[in-house]
Short mmCIF file of C-alpha atoms and ligand atoms in Angstrom, two decimals:
data_model
loop_
_atom_site.label_atom_id
_atom_site.label_comp_id
_atom_site.label_asym_id
_atom_site.label_seq_id
_atom_site.Cartn_x
_atom_site.Cartn_y
_atom_site.Cartn_z
CA MET A 28 43.67 86.24 29.63
CA PRO A 29 43.10 87.21 26.53
CA LYS A 30 40.72 89.07 24.52
CA TYR A 31 38.67 88.48 21.49
CA HIS A 32 37.33 90.72 18.86
CA ILE A 33 34.88 89.74 15.52
CA TRP A 34 33.44 92.56 13.33
CA THR A 35 30.62 90.70 10.84
CA ILE A 36 28.64 91.97 8.10
CA GLY A 37 27.35 90.24 5.32
CA CYS A 38 25.56 86.94 5.19
CA GLN A 39 24.89 84.23 7.13
CA MET A 40 28.94 82.37 5.53
CA ASN A 41 29.70 84.88 6.98
CA LYS A 42 27.29 85.09 10.35
CA ALA A 43 28.93 81.17 10.18
CA GLU A 44 32.09 81.11 9.45
CA SER A 45 32.86 84.01 12.70
CA ASP A 46 31.27 81.61 15.46
CA ARG A 47 33.94 78.68 13.43
CA LEU A 48 36.82 81.15 14.54
CA ALA A 49 35.31 82.28 17.37
CA SER A 50 34.65 78.98 18.80
CA GLN A 51 38.39 78.33 17.93
CA PHE A 52 39.43 81.81 19.26
CA GLU A 53 37.91 80.07 22.99
CA GLU A 54 39.44 77.16 22.66
CA LEU A 55 43.27 77.93 22.50
CA GLY A 56 42.15 80.37 25.93
CA TYR A 57 41.11 83.77 24.90
CA GLU A 58 37.03 85.58 25.92
CA PRO A 59 35.06 87.48 24.16
CA THR A 60 34.85 91.35 24.10
CA ALA A 61 32.39 93.98 22.64
CA LYS A 62 35.24 96.31 23.37
CA VAL A 63 38.28 96.03 20.01
CA ASN A 64 39.92 98.97 21.65
CA ASP A 65 40.36 95.64 24.83
CA ALA A 66 41.33 92.84 22.38
CA ASP A 67 44.29 91.40 22.09
CA LEU A 68 43.37 89.83 18.28
CA VAL A 69 40.75 92.12 16.40
CA VAL A 70 39.72 89.83 12.79
CA LEU A 71 37.28 91.93 10.43
CA ASN A 72 35.42 89.70 8.13
CA SER A 73 33.76 91.12 5.74
CA CYS A 74 31.35 91.70 3.44
CA VAL A 75 31.50 93.17 0.02
CA VAL A 76 28.81 92.39 -2.62
CA ARG A 77 27.51 96.88 -2.29
CA GLN A 78 29.77 99.32 -2.79
CA SER A 79 27.67 100.35 1.13
CA ALA A 80 29.60 97.28 2.33
CA GLU A 81 32.31 97.92 1.37
CA ASN A 82 33.12 101.76 2.65
CA ARG A 83 32.00 100.20 6.15
CA VAL A 84 35.61 97.68 5.54
CA VAL A 85 37.17 100.40 4.83
CA ASN A 86 36.17 103.09 7.23
CA LYS A 87 36.59 99.57 10.39
CA LEU A 88 39.88 99.23 8.68
CA ALA A 89 41.34 102.74 8.96
CA ALA A 90 39.40 103.21 12.73
CA ILE A 91 41.80 100.16 13.03
CA ARG A 92 44.91 101.69 12.88
CA PRO A 93 45.49 104.30 15.75
CA GLN A 94 45.11 100.50 17.43
CA LYS A 95 48.15 99.06 15.99
CA LYS A 96 49.96 101.91 15.95
CA ALA A 97 48.99 103.20 20.09
CA ARG A 98 49.74 98.37 20.52
CA PRO A 99 52.14 96.68 18.09
CA ASP A 100 51.27 93.17 20.22
CA VAL A 101 47.92 93.82 18.99
CA LEU A 102 47.49 91.25 16.00
CA LEU A 103 45.32 92.42 13.90
CA ALA A 104 43.51 90.06 11.15
CA LEU A 105 41.05 90.03 7.86
CA THR A 106 39.02 87.36 6.21
CA GLY A 107 36.29 87.45 4.25
CA CYS A 108 35.33 88.97 0.37
CA LEU A 109 36.95 91.80 1.49
CA VAL A 110 40.08 89.39 0.82
CA ASN A 111 41.42 88.62 -3.49
CA SER A 112 43.54 86.67 -4.83
CA ASP A 113 45.66 89.74 -5.01
CA THR A 114 46.68 89.72 -1.73
CA ASP A 115 50.18 91.64 -2.12
CA ALA A 116 48.05 94.87 -3.23
CA LEU A 117 46.62 94.40 0.25
CA LYS A 118 49.19 94.32 2.93
CA LYS A 119 50.67 97.53 0.76
CA ARG A 120 47.04 98.98 1.44
CA TYR A 121 46.50 98.27 4.80
CA PRO A 122 50.44 97.24 5.62
CA HIS A 123 48.87 97.25 10.01
CA ILE A 124 47.08 94.73 8.51
CA ASP A 125 49.15 91.36 9.82
CA TYR A 126 46.65 89.19 8.72
CA PHE A 127 44.79 88.34 5.46
CA PHE A 128 42.99 85.01 4.92
CA LYS A 129 40.08 83.86 2.74
CA PRO A 130 37.17 82.87 3.19
CA GLY A 131 36.90 79.42 5.15
CA GLU A 132 40.42 79.09 4.85
CA HIS A 133 42.28 77.78 8.23
CA PRO A 134 43.81 82.16 10.42
CA PRO A 135 47.39 81.70 9.44
CA TRP A 136 48.40 82.11 12.88
CA LEU A 137 46.68 79.08 13.85
CA GLU A 138 48.07 76.31 11.61
CA ASP A 139 49.60 74.16 13.58
CA SER A 140 46.20 74.90 15.90
CA GLY A 141 45.03 71.20 13.60
CA ASP A 142 41.08 71.46 13.20
CA LEU A 143 39.72 73.15 16.14
CA SER A 144 37.66 74.27 14.10
CA LEU A 145 34.31 72.74 14.99
CA PRO A 146 32.44 74.82 17.68
CA ARG A 147 32.64 72.82 21.07
CA HIS A 148 29.06 74.46 23.01
CA PRO A 149 26.70 74.78 19.38
CA SER A 150 23.60 76.32 19.47
CA PRO A 151 20.62 73.15 18.27
CA THR A 152 20.40 75.09 14.52
CA ALA A 153 24.05 75.49 13.13
CA TYR A 154 25.11 76.32 8.85
CA VAL A 155 27.18 74.47 7.12
CA THR A 156 29.06 76.17 3.82
CA ILE A 157 29.17 73.32 0.99
CA MET A 158 30.80 74.57 -0.94
CA GLN A 159 32.45 78.85 -2.18
CA GLY A 160 31.79 80.81 -5.25
CA CYS A 161 29.97 81.10 -8.03
CA ASP A 162 30.60 80.79 -11.64
CA ASN A 163 27.24 82.43 -12.07
CA TYR A 164 27.02 86.37 -13.32
CA CYS A 165 24.34 88.67 -13.07
CA SER A 166 25.01 92.07 -14.18
CA TYR A 167 24.75 93.00 -10.06
CA CYS A 168 27.12 91.07 -8.23
CA ILE A 169 30.75 91.30 -7.15
CA VAL A 170 30.24 87.93 -5.48
CA PRO A 171 31.65 85.69 -8.99
CA TYR A 172 34.62 88.57 -8.93
CA ARG A 173 35.18 87.85 -5.44
CA ARG A 174 34.77 84.77 -3.93
CA GLY A 175 35.76 82.92 -7.53
CA ARG A 176 34.61 80.21 -8.92
CA GLU A 177 32.43 77.06 -7.99
CA ARG A 178 33.89 75.09 -5.71
CA SER A 179 31.88 72.55 -4.02
CA ARG A 180 33.34 70.66 -1.03
CA THR A 181 32.64 66.54 -0.63
CA ILE A 182 29.48 65.50 0.77
CA ALA A 183 31.79 62.25 3.20
CA GLU A 184 34.18 65.19 4.39
CA ILE A 185 30.13 67.74 4.93
CA SER A 186 28.35 64.75 6.03
CA GLU A 187 31.45 63.87 8.85
CA GLU A 188 30.63 67.27 9.89
CA VAL A 189 26.98 67.26 10.04
CA SER A 190 28.21 63.90 12.34
CA GLU A 191 30.20 66.00 13.43
CA LEU A 192 28.14 68.72 14.74
CA VAL A 193 24.39 67.05 15.40
CA GLY A 194 27.28 64.57 18.34
CA ARG A 195 27.50 68.35 19.81
CA GLY A 196 23.75 68.31 20.28
CA VAL A 197 22.80 70.68 16.74
CA LYS A 198 19.14 69.28 15.34
CA GLU A 199 19.34 70.64 12.75
CA VAL A 200 22.13 71.95 9.68
CA THR A 201 22.01 74.80 7.09
CA LEU A 202 22.83 74.16 4.48
CA LEU A 203 25.40 77.01 2.47
CA GLY A 204 26.30 77.79 -0.71
CA GLN A 205 25.46 81.17 -3.59
CA ASN A 206 24.60 78.51 -5.86
CA VAL A 207 23.41 75.28 -4.22
CA ASP A 208 21.89 74.35 -6.84
CA SER A 209 25.22 73.94 -9.04
CA TYR A 210 26.80 72.09 -5.68
CA GLY A 211 29.80 69.52 -7.04
CA HIS A 212 29.78 69.78 -10.88
CA ASP A 213 33.40 70.80 -10.14
CA LEU A 214 34.00 67.52 -8.51
CA PRO A 215 35.36 64.57 -10.62
CA GLU A 216 31.97 61.73 -9.13
CA LYS A 217 29.76 64.69 -9.75
CA PRO A 218 27.27 65.18 -7.11
CA GLU A 219 24.44 67.12 -7.32
CA LEU A 220 22.24 68.76 -3.79
CA ALA A 221 20.04 65.86 -3.49
CA ASP A 222 22.99 63.40 -3.47
CA LEU A 223 24.60 65.55 0.26
CA LEU A 224 20.44 65.34 1.32
CA GLN A 225 20.46 61.26 0.71
CA GLU A 226 23.49 60.88 2.17
CA LEU A 227 22.34 63.65 4.92
CA ASN A 228 18.77 62.64 5.44
CA ALA A 229 19.55 59.39 7.13
CA ILE A 230 22.25 60.69 9.52
CA ASP A 231 20.87 59.49 13.62
CA ASP A 232 19.44 62.71 16.02
CA LEU A 233 19.52 65.31 13.28
CA LEU A 234 15.82 66.74 12.30
CA ARG A 235 15.32 68.98 10.20
CA ILE A 236 18.06 69.98 7.71
CA ARG A 237 17.51 73.47 5.07
CA PHE A 238 19.41 74.58 2.06
CA LEU A 239 20.29 78.08 1.30
CA THR A 240 20.43 79.69 -1.89
CA ASN A 241 18.44 77.33 -5.22
CA HIS A 242 18.40 79.48 -8.80
CA PRO A 243 15.80 78.94 -11.35
CA LYS A 244 18.30 78.32 -13.55
CA ASP A 245 19.81 75.58 -12.04
CA MET A 246 16.93 73.93 -10.07
CA SER A 247 16.44 70.53 -11.09
CA ASP A 248 12.95 67.83 -10.89
CA ARG A 249 15.72 65.74 -8.80
CA LEU A 250 15.84 67.77 -6.21
CA ILE A 251 11.93 69.15 -6.04
CA ASP A 252 12.32 65.72 -5.43
CA ALA A 253 14.46 64.95 -2.96
CA ILE A 254 12.55 67.91 -1.24
CA ALA A 255 9.14 65.96 -1.43
CA GLY A 256 11.25 62.34 -0.58
CA LEU A 257 13.42 63.48 1.92
CA ASP A 258 11.75 62.97 5.20
CA LYS A 259 14.24 65.86 7.83
CA VAL A 260 14.49 67.71 4.70
CA CYS A 261 12.10 70.22 5.71
CA GLU A 262 9.33 72.52 2.83
CA GLN A 263 10.95 76.02 2.39
CA ILE A 264 12.64 77.12 -0.51
CA ASN A 265 14.23 79.96 -1.46
CA LEU A 266 14.32 80.71 -4.88
CA PRO A 267 15.39 84.68 -6.46
CA VAL A 268 13.27 85.51 -8.53
CA GLN A 269 14.82 88.92 -9.06
CA ALA A 270 13.06 90.60 -11.03
CA GLY A 271 9.31 89.62 -13.13
CA SER A 272 10.14 91.67 -16.11
CA ASP A 273 12.11 89.47 -18.96
CA GLU A 274 13.57 92.43 -20.20
CA VAL A 275 14.97 93.33 -17.52
CA LEU A 276 16.28 89.83 -16.42
CA ARG A 277 17.56 89.81 -19.21
CA ALA A 278 19.50 92.28 -18.24
CA MET A 279 19.78 91.21 -14.78
CA ASN A 280 21.85 87.78 -17.03
CA ARG A 281 19.45 86.02 -14.52
CA GLY A 282 18.85 83.07 -17.94
CA TYR A 283 15.58 82.86 -17.23
CA MET A 284 12.04 84.05 -17.87
CA ALA A 285 9.56 85.46 -15.35
CA GLU A 286 7.33 82.15 -17.60
CA GLN A 287 9.98 80.21 -16.90
CA TYR A 288 10.26 80.70 -13.14
CA LEU A 289 6.57 80.42 -12.61
CA ASN A 290 6.54 77.16 -14.54
CA LEU A 291 8.32 75.61 -11.75
CA ILE A 292 6.47 77.16 -9.09
CA SER A 293 4.09 75.45 -10.05
CA ARG A 294 5.85 72.39 -10.32
CA ILE A 295 7.47 72.59 -6.86
CA ARG A 296 3.74 73.57 -5.11
CA GLU A 297 2.90 69.84 -6.72
CA LYS A 298 4.91 67.62 -5.12
CA ILE A 299 5.51 69.44 -2.38
CA PRO A 300 1.79 70.43 -0.85
CA GLY A 301 2.22 73.15 2.01
CA VAL A 302 5.49 74.04 0.89
CA ALA A 303 7.01 77.67 1.90
CA LEU A 304 8.42 80.10 -0.47
CA SER A 305 10.98 83.26 0.05
CA THR A 306 11.93 85.24 -3.31
CA ASP A 307 14.32 88.38 -3.54
CA VAL A 308 13.83 91.27 -5.07
CA ILE A 309 15.86 93.79 -7.17
CA VAL A 310 13.44 97.29 -7.93
CA GLY A 311 14.98 100.14 -10.19
CA PHE A 312 16.95 98.36 -11.56
CA PRO A 313 18.95 101.16 -14.68
CA SER A 314 16.05 101.97 -17.10
CA GLU A 315 13.15 99.67 -15.18
CA ILE A 316 10.20 101.61 -17.12
CA GLU A 317 7.05 101.93 -14.46
CA THR A 318 5.31 98.29 -16.05
CA GLN A 319 8.25 96.90 -15.59
CA PHE A 320 7.70 97.49 -12.29
CA ARG A 321 4.76 96.66 -12.14
CA GLN A 322 5.80 93.06 -13.49
CA THR A 323 7.18 92.60 -10.18
CA ALA A 324 4.37 93.40 -8.50
CA ASP A 325 2.15 91.06 -10.17
CA LEU A 326 3.94 88.09 -9.87
CA LEU A 327 4.73 88.49 -6.32
CA SER A 328 1.09 89.00 -5.55
CA GLY A 329 0.81 85.88 -8.01
CA VAL A 330 3.11 83.85 -6.52
CA LYS A 331 2.19 85.09 -2.50
CA PHE A 332 5.45 84.89 -1.28
CA ASP A 333 6.02 83.58 2.32
CA THR A 334 8.38 86.17 2.88
CA VAL A 335 10.53 88.64 0.65
CA HIS A 336 13.69 90.51 0.58
CA ILE A 337 13.32 93.40 -1.49
CA ALA A 338 16.20 95.56 -2.39
CA ALA A 339 17.30 98.94 -4.69
CA TYR A 340 19.70 98.64 -7.23
CA SER A 341 22.74 100.24 -6.85
CA PRO A 342 25.46 99.92 -8.80
CA ARG A 343 28.16 98.29 -7.82
CA THR A 344 32.04 100.00 -8.85
CA GLY A 345 33.41 96.20 -11.08
CA THR A 346 30.37 94.75 -12.31
CA ALA A 347 28.26 94.49 -15.29
CA ALA A 348 25.76 96.63 -14.97
CA THR A 349 27.79 99.78 -13.71
CA LYS A 350 28.07 100.39 -17.81
CA LEU A 351 23.83 100.49 -17.89
CA GLU A 352 23.37 104.50 -17.05
CA ASP A 353 21.91 104.37 -13.50
CA ASN A 354 18.89 106.13 -13.88
CA ILE A 355 16.06 105.58 -11.41
CA THR A 356 16.23 108.39 -9.44
CA LEU A 357 16.25 107.30 -5.79
CA ALA A 358 13.09 109.13 -4.54
CA GLU A 359 10.71 106.69 -7.39
CA LYS A 360 13.53 103.81 -6.47
CA LYS A 361 12.57 104.42 -2.82
CA GLU A 362 8.52 104.74 -3.99
CA ARG A 363 9.27 100.95 -5.85
CA LEU A 364 10.83 99.88 -2.16
CA ASP A 365 7.65 100.60 -0.22
CA ILE A 366 5.09 100.00 -2.92
CA ILE A 367 6.18 96.01 -2.32
CA GLU A 368 6.73 96.51 1.04
CA LYS A 369 3.65 97.12 1.15
CA LEU A 370 2.17 94.63 -0.62
CA GLN A 371 4.41 92.15 0.83
CA GLU A 372 3.31 92.64 4.23
CA GLU A 373 -0.77 92.83 3.19
CA ILE A 374 0.55 88.72 1.47
CA ALA A 375 2.98 87.79 4.32
CA THR A 376 -0.55 89.04 6.88
CA GLU A 377 -2.92 86.52 5.13
CA ILE A 378 -0.65 83.79 5.09
CA ASN A 379 0.48 83.81 8.46
CA ALA A 380 -3.46 84.15 9.61
CA ARG A 381 -4.22 81.27 8.09
CA LEU A 382 -1.92 79.19 11.53
CA ARG A 383 -4.26 80.60 13.45
CA GLY A 384 -5.33 77.97 15.88
CA GLU A 385 -3.56 76.02 13.96
CA THR A 386 -0.78 73.47 15.83
CA VAL A 387 2.68 73.12 15.42
CA GLU A 388 5.82 72.11 16.34
CA ILE A 389 8.33 73.96 16.30
CA LEU A 390 12.51 72.81 17.63
CA VAL A 391 13.10 75.84 19.85
CA GLU A 392 16.19 78.02 18.96
CA GLY A 393 16.89 80.17 22.60
CA ARG A 394 14.97 82.68 24.14
CA LYS A 395 14.62 86.59 24.50
CA ARG A 396 13.20 88.77 26.33
CA GLY A 397 11.25 86.32 27.92
CA LYS A 398 9.50 83.82 25.66
CA TRP A 399 10.98 80.24 23.32
CA TYR A 400 11.82 81.40 20.22
CA GLY A 401 11.65 78.80 17.46
CA ARG A 402 10.36 77.80 13.68
CA THR A 403 8.41 75.14 11.86
CA ARG A 404 9.73 73.21 9.23
CA THR A 405 8.85 75.81 7.36
CA ASP A 406 10.54 78.77 9.04
CA LYS A 407 7.93 80.44 10.81
CA LEU A 408 9.44 82.06 13.48
CA VAL A 409 7.64 81.50 16.86
CA PHE A 410 7.09 82.51 20.75
CA PHE A 411 5.88 81.02 23.75
CA SER A 412 5.91 81.37 27.54
CA ASN A 413 7.35 78.15 29.22
CA ASP A 414 9.35 77.68 32.78
CA GLY A 415 11.69 74.53 31.57
CA ASP A 416 14.57 74.31 28.88
CA CYS A 417 13.72 74.07 26.30
CA ALA A 418 16.38 74.64 23.59
CA GLY A 419 17.29 71.81 21.13
CA GLN A 420 13.63 70.28 21.41
CA LEU A 421 10.39 69.22 19.20
CA ILE A 422 7.50 71.34 20.50
CA ARG A 423 4.30 71.95 19.35
CA VAL A 424 2.44 75.16 19.97
CA ARG A 425 -0.80 76.20 19.50
CA ILE A 426 -0.74 79.62 17.52
CA ASP A 427 -3.18 82.61 18.82
CA LYS A 428 -1.57 85.46 17.97
CA THR A 429 0.10 85.78 13.75
CA SER A 430 1.24 88.66 12.03
CA PRO A 431 3.48 89.16 9.25
CA TRP A 432 6.81 88.43 10.72
CA SER A 433 5.58 85.71 13.96
CA LEU A 434 3.26 84.49 15.27
CA GLN A 435 2.73 83.59 19.29
CA GLY A 436 0.66 80.58 20.75
CA THR A 437 0.86 78.02 23.75
CA VAL A 438 2.67 74.36 24.29
CA GLU A 439 0.22 71.84 24.41
S1 SF4 B 520 23.89 83.37 -8.86
FE1 SF4 B 520 23.94 85.77 -9.31
S2 SF4 B 520 23.66 86.66 -7.45
FE2 SF4 B 520 23.69 85.38 -6.87
S3 SF4 B 520 26.47 85.02 -6.16
FE3 SF4 B 520 26.96 84.13 -8.45
S4 SF4 B 520 26.50 85.83 -9.86
FE4 SF4 B 520 25.20 86.88 -8.21
#
């Protein structure tokens, strides 16, 4: 049996894409191998969001060159964000790679194999990409230059895919886009994310709907109402703030001020009781002085997010922020990173501890180290023991133990 190997780095969109490719290859009779040198087909799914990620991809491309030399019949392909519109330049730079295809495109050597894109035996939870690209130009971000302008899939197309996945056993979908709040504005009828959620909410046997990522300047009250009113849409919102200082937000070209962000949070909490909030922050942006960093820490202390994804700023060639001097030392960035991590650990400890003794409903995703695990509607990871097969079931669990990162409980 021929073997395939997929190497993936980057965001959930890349992971979703790689799952699909794996399923296509298995339909065609390939089997997976963890050893790249054993593979007859190798796909590298690239990420360029940070310079360090792009460097890893470039190193990987170099590392597989000898394999092609030793075995010219092995098929090598590159996809993901390194593949831009200038594939000729890529072909010149990496002549040992047979195929280049953009994220979301069909692998060119499978053009005639029809629609094999959905996994045959998916897990209970699946990612569904609803749009590609981004029209914002946050000054530190390379995504709009690499993934291009926003391109939304139609509601009919997404709905068909979700129904198909549900027919194959999926119970929960997470809709993906760089900025899901601007979903649909490029389509003739200009549907909004709220319209898409309403349509998907009506699919029988689908239990839960989530989505990522929101943009504070684009999130509408209509969407907040939809989350509050649609029973399958989970009470969980990822709303990256990035900084608590207006000067830093302006330099980042985020398009909102801290107060607007906080007002949005208040509206969300008012309309969606018990909502779980997560955010992203960048510390050490060029010229971020101590008081500005403190404003970020104060905002996090005030809002008390369930989860915070923290990154230290690193310049990305090709973005506007590289014109600013990267003048915060590595040691200072590290110190700020540590402060936020510690702060968030305390906040998450406190939030999760409130669940001790409570009963929560979880959708079971799988088994890890002898325990079943799943998530609450608010995205809390819960572990429990059970002898039966619980995968894909909604189970009520009483929480016995909590930590900042996960919960443990007993089936009721
Ligand atoms: S919204 Fe900003 S950070 Fe997000 S992908 Fe677009 S440009 Fe990048």
